[in-house]
Amino acid sequence: MIFLFYFTLFISAFLLFWVQLMVAKMILPLLGGAPSVWNTCLFFFQAALLLGYGYSHLTTSWFSVRRQAIIHSILLLLPLGFLPISVAKSWVPPQEANPISWLLALLLLSVGLPFFVVATSAPLVQKWFADTGHPASSDPYFLYTASNLGSMLGVLSYPILIEPNFSLTQQSWLWAIAYGLLALSTLVCAVFLWRSPEEGNRTSPQPTTNKIPLSFPAWRGWGADKDNSEEEELNNLAENSKFINPNSFLPPTIQQKTQWVLLSFLPSSLLLGVTTYLTTDIAAIPLLWAIPLAIYLLTFILTFARKPRLPHNLFGAILPVFLAILTILFLIQVMQPIWVLFPLHLLGFFVAACVFHGELARSRPSTKYLTNFYLWISVGGVLGGLFNAIAAPLLFQSVLEYPLIMILSLLLWQTPKDADDSLSSLQRRFTFPISLGLLIGTLLVGFSGNHLTSNLIGNFLAFSLLIIIFYSFNLHPIRLIIGLFLIFFISQFSIGSLGGILDTERSFFGVYRVLNDRRGDYHSLLHGTILHGKQSLTPERRHEPLTYFHPTGPIGQLFKSFNTNKHPSRVAVLGLGVGTLAAYSEPEQQWTFYEIDPTVEKLARDTRYFTFLQDSKAPLSVVLGDARSRFSEASDNTYNLIFMDAFSSDSVPIHLITREAIQLYLSKLTQDGLIVINISNRFLNLEPVLGALAQDLGLSTLRQREVNISEYEREIGKSPSHWVLFARNERDFGNLINDSRWQPIPQTKQVPVWTDDFSNIFRVLRAFGA
């Protein structure tokens, strides 16, 4: 019977996270693949999970468990009308407004009911098991490991097994079939519940004088014999009593519920914080979003295991050091080397999540309050998502929520006052004060009074969280004072390793910084660590295109080839940047830029920073919105030249290089026109993908990857680049067909054709920075 309940929880959790990644893949292309899209999706799923836990708690409180099982059996049938899951193609994201509300509404209509029903399984099935009378039913929390194991495998198997082998349509049907299996196994669990003795007809375990049951089975092996002697039970209890909360059989107080919320809020916020930071400021590596989530779920598995093996006190002792170091690295903007920073941030997140989830496991109540416990844990998770996905982009100009939560985590964690072991002493006497000293020293060095009025609402929110933590965990007043100091000073920190920051803007799509580059007389626009454009401030070089578009690079060669041929009269550019390509414009032309983020246009048009758009020789316009959806509005056979410049950022909008996308571009292209695609990317090799598309559509190709550029070229603003040209006929390439630097893409059958329904990022990953 245990296996049945274990399997039901496992498959429900597997489906829960499979559908998250599947639906996110359906939606991400519509919004450019920004980290905020995933964070908003994750917030929605956390909110739906909270509703599922709330349903489980309320229905088991209002009805008997057996009657509730009948109600739930009916509820299981409702999602069948919404399967297979799909995203409404008629929904178009708003062109200029923040798309968060649009995205949440789309998620609600597309996957809301199926996800809600699956989300009820974890607390509900455990509650049913607790009422079966099984020898292990007095402490069913070990089943939570099955739920989290299923969650983690769902996260990891999607990019490795499911996505590479099945189209989205096939995935949706497979998910629907798996949901049927879940419904069937849940109904069988209900049958076991109905056939088990009523609670009044069996003997309930009696607590001892210290409120711990004499026969506490949570720490026995899964195959333990229910007829074990009382002596064995006492030995087990003595061995593991340090993990048991003596007050677990008392009704949870308001303070305890608040502690549960905070202990789940902090890891949830850190999850989104570290994900946003790593995928924005370090490197937007595809699939990276799944790694922090898998670590987050792993910590639940380890801390809620029947016999936790984690060195909880050791983790608690070293946690302040990790949090202080990571906060300092964030503040001084250390972004290299990646192979050190990635594991360091992920390891710090793992330790923090283990500590706080370990405290949750130690404070778990008896089965009478099981659904209540999971409900409050879910509230904390939702608040973490709300803080990071919704509030933070509106309150902070950078990813400031990440170091703020690390500061609050450092201040919250304290060893018990009566603990006298060496690790607790180490934390109290050394790691905590040393960590605080390092933080305070760094903040004092980097303090700037130029931003006293910035982040006021964000600081107020952080102060409020600190005060709630202070009263909930009965912290020493000195921690409150230090916390207020740290929060204020961290928002005024101004040391940066990238040069003088002239402007910082944050939108739904990321954080942009305009820099006065110290390595030369340039203004640069960065999205995280990705350079989106650069312009020289020297008057004689003001009109010179730089970075990927340098006159001596592939794009310069392309425009030079037009000097002996007819110039393209109408040019479309998908991706604005700072408008560098406008430097190649001619008076008789018409240029149209397509840009998804209004903030990018705002910065590109600000003549204090960049003047490429203002200096354009040709009339130009900027069309806001998703490039593919807005491009479809253009007339057929309009453009002689179409630039795809959406890939200089390492976060790739896949929907712009599918068969359907290329067919759309061809319909807008004149018969002898060219499609020019920038696939410069540190982490993906997209050339085989484009080669497969060209073969499928019968197109001619040329490619050039300019990797080795001299130090002098770097100093004058040139960047390595990788470009691909598409044409209906190779004669349309003009003189470039005889240029040895340009070669056709070799034919290959190793990469399948990407479509709107199928793509496989995993197969085109490079090694880090290769």
Short mmCIF file of N, CA and C in Angstrom, two decimals, residues 216 218-220 234-244 306-309:
data_model
loop_
_atom_site.label_atom_id
_atom_site.label_comp_id
_atom_site.label_asym_id
_atom_site.label_seq_id
_atom_site.Cartn_x
_atom_site.Cartn_y
_atom_site.Cartn_z
N PHE A 216 7.01 6.10 17.40
CA PHE A 216 7.13 7.14 16.40
C PHE A 216 7.81 6.55 15.17
N ALA A 218 8.41 7.49 12.12
CA ALA A 218 8.92 8.29 11.00
C ALA A 218 10.34 7.91 10.62
N TRP A 219 11.10 7.39 11.53
CA TRP A 219 12.52 7.18 11.26
C TRP A 219 12.86 5.70 11.07
N ARG A 220 11.83 4.83 11.02
CA ARG A 220 12.08 3.42 10.76
C ARG A 220 12.23 3.19 9.27
N LEU A 234 11.76 2.29 21.30
CA LEU A 234 12.41 3.25 22.19
C LEU A 234 13.83 3.55 21.72
N ASN A 235 14.52 2.53 21.20
CA ASN A 235 15.87 2.76 20.68
C ASN A 235 15.84 3.69 19.47
N ASN A 236 14.86 3.42 18.57
CA ASN A 236 14.72 4.30 17.41
C ASN A 236 14.41 5.73 17.83
N LEU A 237 13.54 5.85 18.82
CA LEU A 237 13.14 7.17 19.30
C LEU A 237 14.32 7.90 19.92
N ALA A 238 15.09 7.17 20.71
CA ALA A 238 16.24 7.80 21.36
C ALA A 238 17.27 8.26 20.33
N GLU A 239 17.44 7.43 19.29
CA GLU A 239 18.43 7.76 18.27
C GLU A 239 18.05 8.99 17.47
N ASN A 240 16.75 9.17 17.24
CA ASN A 240 16.31 10.21 16.32
C ASN A 240 15.51 11.32 16.99
N SER A 241 15.43 11.34 18.30
CA SER A 241 14.59 12.32 18.97
C SER A 241 15.06 13.75 18.75
N LYS A 242 16.33 13.89 18.41
CA LYS A 242 16.82 15.26 18.18
C LYS A 242 16.16 15.90 16.96
N PHE A 243 15.52 15.07 16.08
CA PHE A 243 14.86 15.60 14.90
C PHE A 243 13.40 15.91 15.15
N ILE A 244 12.88 15.55 16.32
CA ILE A 244 11.45 15.64 16.56
C ILE A 244 11.12 16.89 17.36
N ARG A 306 13.24 10.28 5.79
CA ARG A 306 12.91 9.64 7.06
C ARG A 306 14.10 9.71 8.03
N LYS A 307 15.30 9.60 7.49
CA LYS A 307 16.50 9.75 8.31
C LYS A 307 17.41 10.77 7.64
N PRO A 308 17.24 12.04 7.94
CA PRO A 308 18.07 13.07 7.30
C PRO A 308 19.54 12.85 7.59
N ARG A 309 20.35 12.92 6.54
CA ARG A 309 21.79 12.70 6.68
C ARG A 309 22.60 13.98 6.53
#
